[in-house]
């Protein structure tokens, strides 16, 4: 299960990044984090932007609702998700993970 944490400003989503992957995808879970693969290399923030775009697209959010809190140069990152309840975010993540498992 993804370890989401609710704060005053929104919900913190932990992400395990896999830059320079073969394709952009949400690849499942890893140690309580959402595993996100992007084709962009981890240089000059390109992978971070690609991860935010992929999260927005997959979870039905606007890019402005997603902010990188920590881990700009690390594999383990924390994104702040705003404008959506923790329960709704959990539901959307579960749906994306279920679709990912179905396609395997």
Short mmCIF file of N, CA and C in Angstrom, two decimals:
data_model
loop_
_atom_site.label_atom_id
_atom_site.label_comp_id
_atom_site.label_asym_id
_atom_site.label_seq_id
_atom_site.Cartn_x
_atom_site.Cartn_y
_atom_site.Cartn_z
N UNK A 1 0.83 -1.18 0.00
CA UNK A 1 0.00 0.00 0.00
C UNK A 1 0.88 1.25 0.00
N UNK A 2 0.47 2.24 -0.77
CA UNK A 2 1.20 3.51 -0.84
C UNK A 2 0.97 4.27 0.45
N UNK A 3 2.03 4.75 1.07
CA UNK A 3 1.95 5.44 2.36
C UNK A 3 1.72 6.94 2.16
N UNK A 4 0.47 7.30 1.90
CA UNK A 4 0.09 8.70 1.74
C UNK A 4 0.01 9.36 3.12
N UNK A 5 0.35 10.65 3.18
CA UNK A 5 0.26 11.37 4.45
C UNK A 5 -0.42 12.70 4.22
N UNK A 6 -1.49 12.95 4.97
CA UNK A 6 -2.24 14.18 4.83
C UNK A 6 -1.60 15.29 5.67
N UNK A 7 -1.47 16.49 5.08
CA UNK A 7 -0.94 17.66 5.78
C UNK A 7 -1.92 18.81 5.60
N UNK A 8 -1.62 19.95 6.19
CA UNK A 8 -2.49 21.11 6.04
C UNK A 8 -2.58 21.55 4.58
N UNK A 9 -1.47 21.43 3.85
CA UNK A 9 -1.43 21.91 2.48
C UNK A 9 -1.91 20.94 1.43
N UNK A 10 -2.11 19.67 1.80
CA UNK A 10 -2.52 18.66 0.84
C UNK A 10 -2.06 17.29 1.29
N UNK A 11 -1.85 16.40 0.34
CA UNK A 11 -1.43 15.03 0.63
C UNK A 11 -0.04 14.79 0.07
N UNK A 12 0.81 14.17 0.88
CA UNK A 12 2.17 13.86 0.44
C UNK A 12 2.17 12.47 -0.18
N UNK A 13 2.64 12.40 -1.42
CA UNK A 13 2.72 11.16 -2.17
C UNK A 13 4.20 10.77 -2.32
N UNK A 14 4.63 9.66 -1.70
CA UNK A 14 6.00 9.22 -1.88
C UNK A 14 6.16 8.49 -3.21
N UNK A 15 7.23 8.80 -3.91
CA UNK A 15 7.47 8.24 -5.24
C UNK A 15 8.89 7.67 -5.32
N UNK A 16 9.01 6.47 -5.91
CA UNK A 16 10.33 5.91 -6.24
C UNK A 16 10.49 6.12 -7.74
N UNK A 17 11.45 6.95 -8.12
CA UNK A 17 11.65 7.32 -9.52
C UNK A 17 12.59 6.35 -10.22
N UNK A 18 12.29 6.09 -11.49
CA UNK A 18 13.15 5.28 -12.35
C UNK A 18 13.34 6.07 -13.65
N UNK A 19 14.34 6.99 -13.67
CA UNK A 19 14.57 7.78 -14.88
C UNK A 19 15.25 6.95 -15.96
N UNK A 20 15.23 7.48 -17.18
CA UNK A 20 15.87 6.84 -18.33
C UNK A 20 15.32 5.43 -18.57
N UNK A 21 14.03 5.25 -18.34
CA UNK A 21 13.38 3.95 -18.56
C UNK A 21 13.01 3.81 -20.04
N UNK A 22 12.55 2.65 -20.42
CA UNK A 22 12.15 2.41 -21.82
C UNK A 22 10.89 3.16 -22.19
N UNK A 23 9.98 3.32 -21.19
CA UNK A 23 8.73 4.04 -21.47
C UNK A 23 8.22 4.70 -20.19
N UNK A 24 7.37 5.69 -20.38
CA UNK A 24 6.74 6.38 -19.27
C UNK A 24 5.60 5.52 -18.74
N UNK A 25 5.64 5.20 -17.44
CA UNK A 25 4.58 4.39 -16.87
C UNK A 25 4.63 4.41 -15.35
N UNK A 26 3.49 4.16 -14.74
CA UNK A 26 3.45 3.89 -13.32
C UNK A 26 3.58 2.38 -13.20
N UNK A 27 4.67 1.96 -12.57
CA UNK A 27 5.05 0.55 -12.61
C UNK A 27 4.65 -0.24 -11.38
N UNK A 28 3.92 0.36 -10.46
CA UNK A 28 3.47 -0.37 -9.28
C UNK A 28 3.92 0.28 -8.00
N UNK A 29 4.19 -0.55 -7.00
CA UNK A 29 4.59 -0.07 -5.69
C UNK A 29 5.98 -0.57 -5.35
N UNK A 30 6.67 0.19 -4.52
CA UNK A 30 7.99 -0.24 -4.03
C UNK A 30 8.17 0.32 -2.63
N UNK A 31 8.16 -0.56 -1.63
CA UNK A 31 8.38 -0.18 -0.23
C UNK A 31 7.51 0.99 0.21
N UNK A 32 6.22 0.94 -0.09
CA UNK A 32 5.30 1.97 0.33
C UNK A 32 5.28 3.21 -0.54
N UNK A 33 6.01 3.16 -1.65
CA UNK A 33 6.07 4.29 -2.58
C UNK A 33 5.49 3.88 -3.92
N UNK A 34 5.01 4.88 -4.67
CA UNK A 34 4.52 4.65 -6.02
C UNK A 34 5.73 4.65 -6.95
N UNK A 35 5.93 3.57 -7.69
CA UNK A 35 7.08 3.50 -8.60
C UNK A 35 6.68 4.09 -9.94
N UNK A 36 7.44 5.12 -10.36
CA UNK A 36 7.15 5.84 -11.60
C UNK A 36 8.38 5.79 -12.50
N UNK A 37 8.20 5.29 -13.73
CA UNK A 37 9.28 5.21 -14.72
C UNK A 37 9.06 6.28 -15.78
N UNK A 38 10.12 6.99 -16.12
CA UNK A 38 10.04 8.00 -17.18
C UNK A 38 11.24 7.84 -18.12
N UNK A 39 11.04 8.21 -19.37
CA UNK A 39 12.12 8.08 -20.36
C UNK A 39 13.17 9.18 -20.23
N UNK A 40 12.80 10.28 -19.61
CA UNK A 40 13.74 11.39 -19.45
C UNK A 40 14.90 10.99 -18.54
N UNK A 41 16.09 11.49 -18.87
CA UNK A 41 17.26 11.26 -18.03
C UNK A 41 17.19 12.17 -16.80
N UNK A 42 17.88 11.77 -15.76
CA UNK A 42 17.89 12.54 -14.52
C UNK A 42 18.93 13.65 -14.59
N UNK A 43 18.64 14.65 -15.40
CA UNK A 43 19.56 15.78 -15.51
C UNK A 43 18.77 17.08 -15.60
N UNK A 44 19.20 18.06 -14.84
CA UNK A 44 18.61 19.40 -14.84
C UNK A 44 17.10 19.39 -14.59
N UNK A 45 16.62 18.46 -13.78
CA UNK A 45 15.21 18.43 -13.42
C UNK A 45 14.26 17.89 -14.47
N UNK A 46 14.79 17.40 -15.59
CA UNK A 46 13.93 16.91 -16.67
C UNK A 46 13.09 15.71 -16.22
N UNK A 47 13.70 14.78 -15.49
CA UNK A 47 12.97 13.60 -15.03
C UNK A 47 11.89 14.00 -14.03
N UNK A 48 12.19 14.94 -13.16
CA UNK A 48 11.19 15.40 -12.17
C UNK A 48 9.98 15.99 -12.87
N UNK A 49 10.20 16.80 -13.89
CA UNK A 49 9.09 17.38 -14.64
C UNK A 49 8.28 16.29 -15.34
N UNK A 50 8.98 15.31 -15.90
CA UNK A 50 8.29 14.21 -16.58
C UNK A 50 7.46 13.39 -15.60
N UNK A 51 7.99 13.18 -14.39
CA UNK A 51 7.25 12.44 -13.37
C UNK A 51 5.98 13.20 -13.00
N UNK A 52 6.10 14.50 -12.78
CA UNK A 52 4.93 15.32 -12.43
C UNK A 52 3.88 15.28 -13.54
N UNK A 53 4.33 15.34 -14.79
CA UNK A 53 3.39 15.28 -15.92
C UNK A 53 2.70 13.93 -15.98
N UNK A 54 3.45 12.86 -15.77
CA UNK A 54 2.88 11.52 -15.81
C UNK A 54 1.88 11.33 -14.66
N UNK A 55 2.23 11.80 -13.47
CA UNK A 55 1.31 11.71 -12.33
C UNK A 55 0.02 12.47 -12.62
N UNK A 56 0.15 13.67 -13.16
CA UNK A 56 -1.03 14.48 -13.48
C UNK A 56 -1.93 13.75 -14.47
N UNK A 57 -1.33 13.21 -15.50
CA UNK A 57 -2.09 12.52 -16.53
C UNK A 57 -2.76 11.25 -15.98
N UNK A 58 -1.99 10.44 -15.28
CA UNK A 58 -2.51 9.16 -14.79
C UNK A 58 -3.56 9.32 -13.69
N UNK A 59 -3.40 10.36 -12.87
CA UNK A 59 -4.30 10.54 -11.72
C UNK A 59 -5.41 11.55 -11.98
N UNK A 60 -5.47 12.08 -13.20
CA UNK A 60 -6.53 13.02 -13.53
C UNK A 60 -6.40 14.34 -12.79
N UNK A 61 -5.18 14.83 -12.64
CA UNK A 61 -4.92 16.09 -11.95
C UNK A 61 -4.35 17.12 -12.91
N UNK A 62 -4.37 18.38 -12.49
CA UNK A 62 -3.69 19.43 -13.24
C UNK A 62 -2.24 19.49 -12.75
N UNK A 63 -1.34 19.89 -13.63
CA UNK A 63 0.08 19.95 -13.24
C UNK A 63 0.30 20.89 -12.05
N UNK A 64 -0.52 21.94 -11.95
CA UNK A 64 -0.36 22.90 -10.85
C UNK A 64 -0.74 22.30 -9.50
N UNK A 65 -1.37 21.13 -9.49
CA UNK A 65 -1.75 20.47 -8.24
C UNK A 65 -0.62 19.60 -7.69
N UNK A 66 0.49 19.49 -8.42
CA UNK A 66 1.58 18.60 -8.04
C UNK A 66 2.85 19.42 -7.85
N UNK A 67 3.45 19.33 -6.65
CA UNK A 67 4.66 20.06 -6.33
C UNK A 67 5.68 19.10 -5.73
N UNK A 68 6.91 19.15 -6.22
CA UNK A 68 7.98 18.35 -5.66
C UNK A 68 8.42 18.97 -4.34
N UNK A 69 8.31 18.21 -3.25
CA UNK A 69 8.70 18.69 -1.94
C UNK A 69 10.15 18.37 -1.61
N UNK A 70 10.55 17.14 -1.90
CA UNK A 70 11.92 16.72 -1.59
C UNK A 70 12.37 15.62 -2.53
N UNK A 71 13.68 15.46 -2.61
CA UNK A 71 14.24 14.39 -3.44
C UNK A 71 14.53 14.81 -4.86
N UNK A 72 14.82 16.09 -5.09
CA UNK A 72 15.05 16.58 -6.45
C UNK A 72 16.16 15.81 -7.16
N UNK A 73 17.18 15.36 -6.42
CA UNK A 73 18.29 14.64 -7.04
C UNK A 73 18.38 13.19 -6.57
N UNK A 74 17.34 12.71 -5.89
CA UNK A 74 17.33 11.34 -5.36
C UNK A 74 16.26 10.50 -6.05
N UNK A 75 16.36 9.20 -5.92
CA UNK A 75 15.33 8.31 -6.47
C UNK A 75 14.04 8.40 -5.67
N UNK A 76 14.18 8.54 -4.35
CA UNK A 76 13.01 8.63 -3.49
C UNK A 76 12.59 10.10 -3.38
N UNK A 77 11.37 10.37 -3.79
CA UNK A 77 10.86 11.74 -3.85
C UNK A 77 9.56 11.84 -3.08
N UNK A 78 9.21 13.07 -2.73
CA UNK A 78 7.92 13.34 -2.09
C UNK A 78 7.26 14.46 -2.85
N UNK A 79 6.05 14.19 -3.33
CA UNK A 79 5.26 15.20 -4.05
C UNK A 79 4.08 15.60 -3.19
N UNK A 80 3.77 16.90 -3.20
CA UNK A 80 2.58 17.40 -2.52
C UNK A 80 1.46 17.48 -3.56
N UNK A 81 0.35 16.82 -3.26
CA UNK A 81 -0.82 16.82 -4.13
C UNK A 81 -1.90 17.68 -3.47
N UNK A 82 -2.39 18.70 -4.17
CA UNK A 82 -3.39 19.60 -3.61
C UNK A 82 -4.69 19.52 -4.39
N UNK A 83 -5.76 20.02 -3.76
CA UNK A 83 -7.05 20.10 -4.43
C UNK A 83 -7.80 18.79 -4.56
N UNK A 84 -7.40 17.80 -3.78
CA UNK A 84 -8.06 16.49 -3.82
C UNK A 84 -7.93 15.87 -2.44
N UNK A 85 -8.95 15.17 -2.00
CA UNK A 85 -8.91 14.55 -0.67
C UNK A 85 -8.00 13.32 -0.69
N UNK A 86 -7.54 12.96 0.48
CA UNK A 86 -6.70 11.78 0.62
C UNK A 86 -7.44 10.54 0.12
N UNK A 87 -8.71 10.41 0.48
CA UNK A 87 -9.50 9.25 0.06
C UNK A 87 -9.63 9.18 -1.46
N UNK A 88 -9.89 10.32 -2.09
CA UNK A 88 -10.02 10.34 -3.55
C UNK A 88 -8.69 10.00 -4.22
N UNK A 89 -7.59 10.52 -3.67
CA UNK A 89 -6.27 10.22 -4.22
C UNK A 89 -5.97 8.73 -4.09
N UNK A 90 -6.30 8.14 -2.94
CA UNK A 90 -6.11 6.69 -2.75
C UNK A 90 -6.89 5.90 -3.78
N UNK A 91 -8.12 6.31 -4.04
CA UNK A 91 -8.96 5.63 -5.03
C UNK A 91 -8.34 5.71 -6.41
N UNK A 92 -7.89 6.89 -6.79
CA UNK A 92 -7.29 7.07 -8.12
C UNK A 92 -6.01 6.26 -8.27
N UNK A 93 -5.19 6.24 -7.22
CA UNK A 93 -3.95 5.45 -7.28
C UNK A 93 -4.29 3.97 -7.39
N UNK A 94 -5.27 3.51 -6.61
CA UNK A 94 -5.68 2.10 -6.68
C UNK A 94 -6.15 1.72 -8.08
N UNK A 95 -6.92 2.61 -8.71
CA UNK A 95 -7.40 2.35 -10.07
C UNK A 95 -6.24 2.26 -11.06
N UNK A 96 -5.26 3.16 -10.93
CA UNK A 96 -4.09 3.13 -11.83
C UNK A 96 -3.30 1.86 -11.61
N UNK A 97 -3.09 1.46 -10.35
CA UNK A 97 -2.34 0.24 -10.06
C UNK A 97 -3.08 -0.99 -10.54
N UNK A 98 -4.40 -1.01 -10.42
CA UNK A 98 -5.18 -2.14 -10.91
C UNK A 98 -5.06 -2.25 -12.43
N UNK A 99 -5.10 -1.12 -13.12
CA UNK A 99 -4.94 -1.12 -14.57
C UNK A 99 -3.54 -1.58 -14.97
N UNK A 100 -2.55 -1.21 -14.18
CA UNK A 100 -1.17 -1.62 -14.43
C UNK A 100 -1.04 -3.13 -14.28
N UNK A 101 -1.64 -3.68 -13.23
CA UNK A 101 -1.58 -5.14 -13.00
C UNK A 101 -2.33 -5.91 -14.06
N UNK A 102 -3.44 -5.34 -14.56
CA UNK A 102 -4.21 -6.00 -15.61
C UNK A 102 -3.45 -6.09 -16.93
N UNK A 103 -2.59 -5.09 -17.17
CA UNK A 103 -1.89 -5.07 -18.45
C UNK A 103 -0.63 -5.93 -18.45
N UNK A 104 -0.27 -6.47 -17.29
CA UNK A 104 0.95 -7.30 -17.22
C UNK A 104 0.66 -8.71 -17.66
#
